[in-house]
Amino acid sequence: MDSTVAQLILQDRKIAYVITDPDLTILEVSDEANILPAGYQTSLGCSLLDLDPELIGSEEALADVLAGELPRFELAWVNRETAAGQTIYLTLVELPHRDQEGRIIGLIHLVEDVTEVGVLNQWLAQQRNELRLLRDQLARQNLELAAANAELQRLDELKSMFVSIAAHELRTPLTLIRGYGEMLLDGDLGPLADTQRDCLEIIERSASRLLTITGELLDVTRIETGRIELVLKPVDLPTLVKALAAEFGPELEARMQHLTLRIPSGLPLALCDETRAAQIVGNLLSNASKFTLPGGLITVDVALAEEAGFLQVSVADNGVGISADDQAKLFNRFFRAASPQPTETKGAGLGLHITRALAELHGGRIWFESELGRGSTFHVTFPAADRPA
């Protein structure tokens, strides 16, 4: 190979070389890439070990190369500091130097500047160490989260147990208070003065409201713990809705609200739990009445749903409506929408949460449209009894 070409290759690859005799005495130095310290240029006759102290301790390997027992010896990632204070990385390679007859007459000592790769490897090593630290930190945080979740689950179970026990314990005395209040109001224990009757009516209404809240609390704990069971059977949904309309009739009449039913003939039966279905539709009717002013209109539609195999009940009112901010939270537990107008909105904020859970347990769904000041429409679906499994 032409010497000029060889020099260009050595310069491009940043490789310098030194030739020694068998005693490691330097005979020749070539540094076209200018990577050797200045001392190399005046090192002829010096020992290679004096100029490259990194080789000290590797004398046995160097002897094996000189003896032809080892084809090459390499020291990788030797770092040195330049006169300017910059750290560079070198690879030192020892090869046997042979004469024309193939006899080993010394060493060829190659010095390659691998600073770019060395810096990159150092950066990669640092990144790996940081990733390892992050992985360990993440593992610790996962353990802490798992412990916190287990504790939260335990506390949630305790809360559900407490609510269930408290609701059960409250139901009996509340039922007795309501029962005796009704007896007094009916005159079974003698006539009442007007003031006494007014007080008893307040007691009876408060007891009824508390009974409703305890029932809702029990339903929530059953839903959360998966202990609620549905008895599914074919149910005539129009008949159920008409019965509920009759039940709510006196309450709506007292509020001077008008109820309209729109039910076509020939609807298939719904596959649902009759008691829970009545609770779902009853909650929607009750909410429509609470959020509608006296003289307002409430409309109930029963029809086939757009989704095949389902029936749909829609309860619409022209009441106060629901603000955009409240709509996203409407089905949350204990959430009560703010009303811009004075309406009767007493309750624990559990009705719609329970209603959605019961609808989904049936395999249906619930959704609504509402505009503040113009009313709301709630839709709920039930699977048809003849729907393919």
PDB file of N, CA and C in Angstrom, residues 120-191:
ATOM      1  N   LEU A 120     -19.664   8.966  24.511  1.00  0.00           N
ATOM      2  CA  LEU A 120     -20.999   8.422  24.293  1.00  0.00           C
ATOM      3  C   LEU A 120     -21.282   7.260  25.237  1.00  0.00           C
ATOM      4  N   ASN A 121     -20.294   6.369  25.390  1.00  0.00           N
ATOM      5  CA  ASN A 121     -20.478   5.241  26.310  1.00  0.00           C
ATOM      6  C   ASN A 121     -20.642   5.706  27.747  1.00  0.00           C
ATOM      7  N   GLN A 122     -19.885   6.739  28.109  1.00  0.00           N
ATOM      8  CA  GLN A 122     -20.022   7.270  29.462  1.00  0.00           C
ATOM      9  C   GLN A 122     -21.421   7.843  29.666  1.00  0.00           C
ATOM     10  N   TRP A 123     -21.907   8.559  28.642  1.00  0.00           N
ATOM     11  CA  TRP A 123     -23.262   9.131  28.730  1.00  0.00           C
ATOM     12  C   TRP A 123     -24.306   8.025  28.836  1.00  0.00           C
ATOM     13  N   LEU A 124     -24.116   6.956  28.016  1.00  0.00           N
ATOM     14  CA  LEU A 124     -25.058   5.833  28.076  1.00  0.00           C
ATOM     15  C   LEU A 124     -25.009   5.144  29.440  1.00  0.00           C
ATOM     16  N   ALA A 125     -23.812   4.998  29.994  1.00  0.00           N
ATOM     17  CA  ALA A 125     -23.699   4.382  31.312  1.00  0.00           C
ATOM     18  C   ALA A 125     -24.401   5.228  32.366  1.00  0.00           C
ATOM     19  N   GLN A 126     -24.243   6.546  32.245  1.00  0.00           N
ATOM     20  CA  GLN A 126     -24.913   7.438  33.182  1.00  0.00           C
ATOM     21  C   GLN A 126     -26.427   7.338  33.046  1.00  0.00           C
ATOM     22  N   GLN A 127     -26.891   7.270  31.782  1.00  0.00           N
ATOM     23  CA  GLN A 127     -28.326   7.139  31.566  1.00  0.00           C
ATOM     24  C   GLN A 127     -28.847   5.817  32.123  1.00  0.00           C
ATOM     25  N   ARG A 128     -28.061   4.743  31.928  1.00  0.00           N
ATOM     26  CA  ARG A 128     -28.482   3.446  32.479  1.00  0.00           C
ATOM     27  C   ARG A 128     -28.555   3.496  33.998  1.00  0.00           C
ATOM     28  N   ASN A 129     -27.575   4.153  34.615  1.00  0.00           N
ATOM     29  CA  ASN A 129     -27.600   4.275  36.076  1.00  0.00           C
ATOM     30  C   ASN A 129     -28.807   5.082  36.540  1.00  0.00           C
ATOM     31  N   GLU A 130     -29.100   6.177  35.814  1.00  0.00           N
ATOM     32  CA  GLU A 130     -30.266   6.983  36.186  1.00  0.00           C
ATOM     33  C   GLU A 130     -31.556   6.198  35.994  1.00  0.00           C
ATOM     34  N   LEU A 131     -31.623   5.420  34.893  1.00  0.00           N
ATOM     35  CA  LEU A 131     -32.811   4.599  34.661  1.00  0.00           C
ATOM     36  C   LEU A 131     -32.953   3.535  35.744  1.00  0.00           C
ATOM     37  N   ARG A 132     -31.806   2.974  36.160  1.00  0.00           N
ATOM     38  CA  ARG A 132     -31.856   1.973  37.216  1.00  0.00           C
ATOM     39  C   ARG A 132     -32.362   2.589  38.522  1.00  0.00           C
ATOM     40  N   LEU A 133     -31.880   3.806  38.808  1.00  0.00           N
ATOM     41  CA  LEU A 133     -32.355   4.492  40.009  1.00  0.00           C
ATOM     42  C   LEU A 133     -33.844   4.809  39.916  1.00  0.00           C
ATOM     43  N   LEU A 134     -34.267   5.267  38.733  1.00  0.00           N
ATOM     44  CA  LEU A 134     -35.692   5.555  38.541  1.00  0.00           C
ATOM     45  C   LEU A 134     -36.530   4.292  38.658  1.00  0.00           C
ATOM     46  N   ARG A 135     -36.005   3.167  38.109  1.00  0.00           N
ATOM     47  CA  ARG A 135     -36.735   1.910  38.210  1.00  0.00           C
ATOM     48  C   ARG A 135     -36.887   1.487  39.662  1.00  0.00           C
ATOM     49  N   ASP A 136     -35.788   1.623  40.435  1.00  0.00           N
ATOM     50  CA  ASP A 136     -35.857   1.266  41.857  1.00  0.00           C
ATOM     51  C   ASP A 136     -36.812   2.185  42.603  1.00  0.00           C
ATOM     52  N   GLN A 137     -36.768   3.474  42.248  1.00  0.00           N
ATOM     53  CA  GLN A 137     -37.676   4.422  42.887  1.00  0.00           C
ATOM     54  C   GLN A 137     -39.130   4.098  42.550  1.00  0.00           C
ATOM     55  N   LEU A 138     -39.368   3.756  41.262  1.00  0.00           N
ATOM     56  CA  LEU A 138     -40.721   3.398  40.844  1.00  0.00           C
ATOM     57  C   LEU A 138     -41.201   2.137  41.546  1.00  0.00           C
ATOM     58  N   ALA A 139     -40.294   1.164  41.707  1.00  0.00           N
ATOM     59  CA  ALA A 139     -40.669  -0.068  42.404  1.00  0.00           C
ATOM     60  C   ALA A 139     -41.054   0.229  43.848  1.00  0.00           C
ATOM     61  N   ARG A 140     -40.279   1.116  44.505  1.00  0.00           N
ATOM     62  CA  ARG A 140     -40.621   1.484  45.881  1.00  0.00           C
ATOM     63  C   ARG A 140     -41.961   2.197  45.940  1.00  0.00           C
ATOM     64  N   GLN A 141     -42.178   3.107  44.989  1.00  0.00           N
ATOM     65  CA  GLN A 141     -43.450   3.832  44.976  1.00  0.00           C
ATOM     66  C   GLN A 141     -44.619   2.891  44.701  1.00  0.00           C
ATOM     67  N   ASN A 142     -44.394   1.883  43.830  1.00  0.00           N
ATOM     68  CA  ASN A 142     -45.459   0.910  43.571  1.00  0.00           C
ATOM     69  C   ASN A 142     -45.802   0.126  44.827  1.00  0.00           C
ATOM     70  N   LEU A 143     -44.762  -0.243  45.586  1.00  0.00           N
ATOM     71  CA  LEU A 143     -45.016  -0.950  46.847  1.00  0.00           C
ATOM     72  C   LEU A 143     -45.780  -0.062  47.818  1.00  0.00           C
ATOM     73  N   GLU A 144     -45.373   1.215  47.890  1.00  0.00           N
ATOM     74  CA  GLU A 144     -46.077   2.138  48.783  1.00  0.00           C
ATOM     75  C   GLU A 144     -47.525   2.341  48.343  1.00  0.00           C
ATOM     76  N   LEU A 145     -47.732   2.445  47.007  1.00  0.00           N
ATOM     77  CA  LEU A 145     -49.101   2.603  46.506  1.00  0.00           C
ATOM     78  C   LEU A 145     -49.941   1.362  46.784  1.00  0.00           C
ATOM     79  N   ALA A 146     -49.325   0.184  46.612  1.00  0.00           N
ATOM     80  CA  ALA A 146     -50.058  -1.052  46.887  1.00  0.00           C
ATOM     81  C   ALA A 146     -50.470  -1.112  48.358  1.00  0.00           C
ATOM     82  N   ALA A 147     -49.547  -0.710  49.245  1.00  0.00           N
ATOM     83  CA  ALA A 147     -49.880  -0.704  50.671  1.00  0.00           C
ATOM     84  C   ALA A 147     -50.967   0.324  50.969  1.00  0.00           C
ATOM     85  N   ALA A 148     -50.853   1.510  50.339  1.00  0.00           N
ATOM     86  CA  ALA A 148     -51.873   2.543  50.556  1.00  0.00           C
ATOM     87  C   ALA A 148     -53.226   2.104  50.012  1.00  0.00           C
ATOM     88  N   ASN A 149     -53.226   1.451  48.836  1.00  0.00           N
ATOM     89  CA  ASN A 149     -54.488   0.958  48.273  1.00  0.00           C
ATOM     90  C   ASN A 149     -55.121  -0.105  49.158  1.00  0.00           C
ATOM     91  N   ALA A 150     -54.280  -0.985  49.702  1.00  0.00           N
ATOM     92  CA  ALA A 150     -54.806  -2.015  50.599  1.00  0.00           C
ATOM     93  C   ALA A 150     -55.425  -1.382  51.841  1.00  0.00           C
ATOM     94  N   GLU A 151     -54.758  -0.344  52.363  1.00  0.00           N
ATOM     95  CA  GLU A 151     -55.293   0.342  53.539  1.00  0.00           C
ATOM     96  C   GLU A 151     -56.591   1.068  53.198  1.00  0.00           C
ATOM     97  N   LEU A 152     -56.622   1.717  52.016  1.00  0.00           N
ATOM     98  CA  LEU A 152     -57.847   2.403  51.589  1.00  0.00           C
ATOM     99  C   LEU A 152     -58.998   1.420  51.399  1.00  0.00           C
ATOM    100  N   GLN A 153     -58.684   0.259  50.829  1.00  0.00           N
ATOM    101  CA  GLN A 153     -59.718  -0.754  50.647  1.00  0.00           C
ATOM    102  C   GLN A 153     -60.251  -1.231  51.997  1.00  0.00           C
ATOM    103  N   ARG A 154     -59.321  -1.413  52.956  1.00  0.00           N
ATOM    104  CA  ARG A 154     -59.754  -1.845  54.286  1.00  0.00           C
ATOM    105  C   ARG A 154     -60.654  -0.785  54.931  1.00  0.00           C
ATOM    106  N   LEU A 155     -60.230   0.494  54.817  1.00  0.00           N
ATOM    107  CA  LEU A 155     -61.036   1.570  55.382  1.00  0.00           C
ATOM    108  C   LEU A 155     -62.378   1.690  54.679  1.00  0.00           C
ATOM    109  N   ASP A 156     -62.378   1.471  53.347  1.00  0.00           N
ATOM    110  CA  ASP A 156     -63.634   1.538  52.600  1.00  0.00           C
ATOM    111  C   ASP A 156     -64.589   0.428  53.041  1.00  0.00           C
ATOM    112  N   GLU A 157     -64.028  -0.763  53.266  1.00  0.00           N
ATOM    113  CA  GLU A 157     -64.864  -1.862  53.755  1.00  0.00           C
ATOM    114  C   GLU A 157     -65.423  -1.558  55.140  1.00  0.00           C
ATOM    115  N   LEU A 158     -64.575  -0.965  56.005  1.00  0.00           N
ATOM    116  CA  LEU A 158     -65.053  -0.575  57.332  1.00  0.00           C
ATOM    117  C   LEU A 158     -66.149   0.476  57.227  1.00  0.00           C
ATOM    118  N   LYS A 159     -65.946   1.433  56.288  1.00  0.00           N
ATOM    119  CA  LYS A 159     -66.961   2.472  56.100  1.00  0.00           C
ATOM    120  C   LYS A 159     -68.280   1.873  55.638  1.00  0.00           C
ATOM    121  N   SER A 160     -68.204   0.969  54.660  1.00  0.00           N
ATOM    122  CA  SER A 160     -69.422   0.338  54.155  1.00  0.00           C
ATOM    123  C   SER A 160     -70.113  -0.456  55.253  1.00  0.00           C
ATOM    124  N   MET A 161     -69.309  -1.157  56.072  1.00  0.00           N
ATOM    125  CA  MET A 161     -69.887  -1.929  57.162  1.00  0.00           C
ATOM    126  C   MET A 161     -70.569  -1.013  58.176  1.00  0.00           C
ATOM    127  N   PHE A 162     -69.906   0.120  58.495  1.00  0.00           N
ATOM    128  CA  PHE A 162     -70.492   1.059  59.458  1.00  0.00           C
ATOM    129  C   PHE A 162     -71.790   1.649  58.921  1.00  0.00           C
ATOM    130  N   VAL A 163     -71.754   2.079  57.632  1.00  0.00           N
ATOM    131  CA  VAL A 163     -72.962   2.675  57.043  1.00  0.00           C
ATOM    132  C   VAL A 163     -74.098   1.662  57.032  1.00  0.00           C
ATOM    133  N   SER A 164     -73.788   0.415  56.674  1.00  0.00           N
ATOM    134  CA  SER A 164     -74.824  -0.616  56.624  1.00  0.00           C
ATOM    135  C   SER A 164     -75.428  -0.862  58.001  1.00  0.00           C
ATOM    136  N   ILE A 165     -74.559  -0.984  59.016  1.00  0.00           N
ATOM    137  CA  ILE A 165     -75.060  -1.222  60.378  1.00  0.00           C
ATOM    138  C   ILE A 165     -75.868  -0.031  60.873  1.00  0.00           C
ATOM    139  N   ALA A 166     -75.331   1.193  60.635  1.00  0.00           N
ATOM    140  CA  ALA A 166     -76.039   2.389  61.095  1.00  0.00           C
ATOM    141  C   ALA A 166     -77.403   2.514  60.419  1.00  0.00           C
ATOM    142  N   ALA A 167     -77.455   2.261  59.105  1.00  0.00           N
ATOM    143  CA  ALA A 167     -78.736   2.366  58.394  1.00  0.00           C
ATOM    144  C   ALA A 167     -79.730   1.332  58.904  1.00  0.00           C
ATOM    145  N   HIS A 168     -79.258   0.099  59.136  1.00  0.00           N
ATOM    146  CA  HIS A 168     -80.149  -0.935  59.675  1.00  0.00           C
ATOM    147  C   HIS A 168     -80.683  -0.542  61.049  1.00  0.00           C
ATOM    148  N   GLU A 169     -79.787  -0.015  61.904  1.00  0.00           N
ATOM    149  CA  GLU A 169     -80.204   0.351  63.259  1.00  0.00           C
ATOM    150  C   GLU A 169     -81.172   1.526  63.252  1.00  0.00           C
ATOM    151  N   LEU A 170     -81.069   2.407  62.251  1.00  0.00           N
ATOM    152  CA  LEU A 170     -81.965   3.566  62.194  1.00  0.00           C
ATOM    153  C   LEU A 170     -83.345   3.217  61.649  1.00  0.00           C
ATOM    154  N   ARG A 171     -83.413   2.192  60.811  1.00  0.00           N
ATOM    155  CA  ARG A 171     -84.687   1.898  60.151  1.00  0.00           C
ATOM    156  C   ARG A 171     -85.792   1.536  61.131  1.00  0.00           C
ATOM    157  N   THR A 172     -85.478   0.722  62.130  1.00  0.00           N
ATOM    158  CA  THR A 172     -86.520   0.272  63.068  1.00  0.00           C
ATOM    159  C   THR A 172     -87.125   1.428  63.854  1.00  0.00           C
ATOM    160  N   PRO A 173     -86.310   2.257  64.556  1.00  0.00           N
ATOM    161  CA  PRO A 173     -86.946   3.373  65.281  1.00  0.00           C
ATOM    162  C   PRO A 173     -87.640   4.367  64.355  1.00  0.00           C
ATOM    163  N   LEU A 174     -87.096   4.598  63.173  1.00  0.00           N
ATOM    164  CA  LEU A 174     -87.760   5.524  62.250  1.00  0.00           C
ATOM    165  C   LEU A 174     -89.112   4.977  61.793  1.00  0.00           C
ATOM    166  N   THR A 175     -89.153   3.680  61.544  1.00  0.00           N
ATOM    167  CA  THR A 175     -90.432   3.066  61.145  1.00  0.00           C
ATOM    168  C   THR A 175     -91.457   3.196  62.267  1.00  0.00           C
ATOM    169  N   LEU A 176     -91.002   2.987  63.513  1.00  0.00           N
ATOM    170  CA  LEU A 176     -91.921   3.135  64.661  1.00  0.00           C
ATOM    171  C   LEU A 176     -92.393   4.583  64.798  1.00  0.00           C
ATOM    172  N   ILE A 177     -91.469   5.541  64.653  1.00  0.00           N
ATOM    173  CA  ILE A 177     -91.861   6.954  64.751  1.00  0.00           C
ATOM    174  C   ILE A 177     -92.887   7.289  63.686  1.00  0.00           C
ATOM    175  N   ARG A 178     -92.640   6.833  62.474  1.00  0.00           N
ATOM    176  CA  ARG A 178     -93.575   7.125  61.387  1.00  0.00           C
ATOM    177  C   ARG A 178     -94.918   6.450  61.620  1.00  0.00           C
ATOM    178  N   GLY A 179     -94.883   5.194  62.088  1.00  0.00           N
ATOM    179  CA  GLY A 179     -96.132   4.468  62.321  1.00  0.00           C
ATOM    180  C   GLY A 179     -96.985   5.125  63.397  1.00  0.00           C
ATOM    181  N   TYR A 180     -96.359   5.475  64.525  1.00  0.00           N
ATOM    182  CA  TYR A 180     -97.135   6.142  65.585  1.00  0.00           C
ATOM    183  C   TYR A 180     -97.601   7.521  65.145  1.00  0.00           C
ATOM    184  N   GLY A 181     -96.790   8.203  64.349  1.00  0.00           N
ATOM    185  CA  GLY A 181     -97.218   9.505  63.838  1.00  0.00           C
ATOM    186  C   GLY A 181     -98.453   9.371  62.958  1.00  0.00           C
ATOM    187  N   GLU A 182     -98.484   8.350  62.106  1.00  0.00           N
ATOM    188  CA  GLU A 182     -99.663   8.128  61.253  1.00  0.00           C
ATOM    189  C   GLU A 182    -100.885   7.791  62.092  1.00  0.00           C
ATOM    190  N   MET A 183    -100.691   6.986  63.159  1.00  0.00           N
ATOM    191  CA  MET A 183    -101.824   6.662  64.050  1.00  0.00           C
ATOM    192  C   MET A 183    -102.392   7.923  64.691  1.00  0.00           C
ATOM    193  N   LEU A 184    -101.496   8.795  65.152  1.00  0.00           N
ATOM    194  CA  LEU A 184    -101.967  10.041  65.767  1.00  0.00           C
ATOM    195  C   LEU A 184    -102.676  10.923  64.750  1.00  0.00           C
ATOM    196  N   LEU A 185    -102.115  11.007  63.533  1.00  0.00           N
ATOM    197  CA  LEU A 185    -102.742  11.846  62.504  1.00  0.00           C
ATOM    198  C   LEU A 185    -104.107  11.298  62.085  1.00  0.00           C
ATOM    199  N   ASP A 186    -104.242   9.957  62.112  1.00  0.00           N
ATOM    200  CA  ASP A 186    -105.528   9.356  61.739  1.00  0.00           C
ATOM    201  C   ASP A 186    -106.558   9.460  62.849  1.00  0.00           C
ATOM    202  N   GLY A 187    -106.169   9.975  64.005  1.00  0.00           N
ATOM    203  CA  GLY A 187    -107.114  10.129  65.112  1.00  0.00           C
ATOM    204  C   GLY A 187    -107.367   8.854  65.883  1.00  0.00           C
ATOM    205  N   ASP A 188    -106.495   7.840  65.719  1.00  0.00           N
ATOM    206  CA  ASP A 188    -106.712   6.573  66.425  1.00  0.00           C
ATOM    207  C   ASP A 188    -106.550   6.721  67.926  1.00  0.00           C
ATOM    208  N   LEU A 189    -105.812   7.742  68.359  1.00  0.00           N
ATOM    209  CA  LEU A 189    -105.587   7.942  69.795  1.00  0.00           C
ATOM    210  C   LEU A 189    -106.269   9.206  70.311  1.00  0.00           C
ATOM    211  N   GLY A 190    -107.268   9.667  69.592  1.00  0.00           N
ATOM    212  CA  GLY A 190    -108.018  10.827  70.035  1.00  0.00           C
ATOM    213  C   GLY A 190    -107.844  12.009  69.107  1.00  0.00           C
ATOM    214  N   PRO A 191    -108.712  12.989  69.259  1.00  0.00           N
ATOM    215  CA  PRO A 191    -108.643  14.176  68.396  1.00  0.00           C
ATOM    216  C   PRO A 191    -107.391  15.003  68.689  1.00  0.00           C
TER     217      PRO A 191
END
